[in-house]
Amino acid sequence: MSRPTPPTGSPFTAPAWIAVISVVGLVSALLGNGVYDVVSWVVFAGLIGLVVRAWVRRTR
């Protein structure tokens, strides 16, 4: 009998990337107007989309 291969990667990788992207969105919202506002809206819309995707996949 062979052992299953363990997953490669840390369980903290995805949450770390989510945290970094959130900080980018927050800092861009605080820095200025115009392009910075667009960046912050895109980042936070993406994060909301990520949460909705995870929620839908979990309920299946």
Short mmCIF file of C-alpha atoms in Angstrom, two decimals:
data_model
loop_
_atom_site.label_atom_id
_atom_site.label_comp_id
_atom_site.label_asym_id
_atom_site.label_seq_id
_atom_site.Cartn_x
_atom_site.Cartn_y
_atom_site.Cartn_z
CA MET A 1 0.00 0.00 0.00
CA SER A 2 1.37 3.39 -0.89
CA ARG A 3 1.00 6.46 1.22
CA PRO A 4 -0.83 9.46 -0.19
CA THR A 5 1.45 12.34 -0.97
CA PRO A 6 1.07 15.29 1.37
CA PRO A 7 -0.06 18.56 -0.17
CA THR A 8 2.74 20.88 -1.13
CA GLY A 9 2.44 24.31 0.37
CA SER A 10 1.59 25.86 3.63
CA PRO A 11 -1.96 26.32 4.88
CA PHE A 12 -1.00 29.93 5.59
CA THR A 13 -0.19 30.83 1.98
CA ALA A 14 -3.71 31.79 0.85
CA PRO A 15 -4.56 33.82 3.99
CA ALA A 16 -1.22 35.61 3.73
CA TRP A 17 -1.92 36.61 0.14
CA ILE A 18 -5.42 37.77 1.08
CA ALA A 19 -3.93 39.90 3.86
CA VAL A 20 -1.33 41.44 1.54
CA ILE A 21 -3.94 42.25 -1.09
CA SER A 22 -6.21 43.78 1.59
CA VAL A 23 -3.38 46.00 2.79
CA VAL A 24 -2.72 47.13 -0.79
CA GLY A 25 -6.39 48.08 -1.13
CA LEU A 26 -6.46 49.93 2.17
CA VAL A 27 -3.25 51.84 1.51
CA SER A 28 -4.36 52.79 -2.00
CA ALA A 29 -7.65 54.11 -0.59
CA LEU A 30 -5.78 56.26 1.90
CA LEU A 31 -3.06 57.59 -0.42
CA GLY A 32 -5.01 59.63 -2.90
CA ASN A 33 -7.81 60.03 -5.38
CA GLY A 34 -8.41 58.99 -8.95
CA VAL A 35 -6.39 55.90 -9.84
CA TYR A 36 -5.85 55.04 -6.17
CA ASP A 37 -9.61 54.90 -5.62
CA VAL A 38 -10.05 52.65 -8.65
CA VAL A 39 -7.34 50.30 -7.36
CA SER A 40 -8.97 50.11 -3.93
CA TRP A 41 -12.43 49.42 -5.41
CA VAL A 42 -11.06 46.71 -7.70
CA VAL A 43 -9.16 45.07 -4.85
CA PHE A 44 -12.12 45.04 -2.51
CA ALA A 45 -14.52 43.86 -5.22
CA GLY A 46 -12.11 41.02 -5.91
CA LEU A 47 -11.95 40.11 -2.24
CA ILE A 48 -15.74 40.09 -1.99
CA GLY A 49 -15.86 37.90 -5.08
CA LEU A 50 -13.35 35.55 -3.49
CA VAL A 51 -15.48 35.23 -0.36
CA VAL A 52 -18.64 34.59 -2.39
CA ARG A 53 -16.81 31.96 -4.46
CA ALA A 54 -15.60 30.17 -1.33
CA TRP A 55 -19.08 30.33 0.18
CA VAL A 56 -20.72 28.86 -2.93
CA ARG A 57 -18.12 26.09 -3.19
CA ARG A 58 -18.58 25.24 0.48
CA THR A 59 -22.36 24.83 0.20
CA ARG A 60 -22.06 22.33 -2.67
#
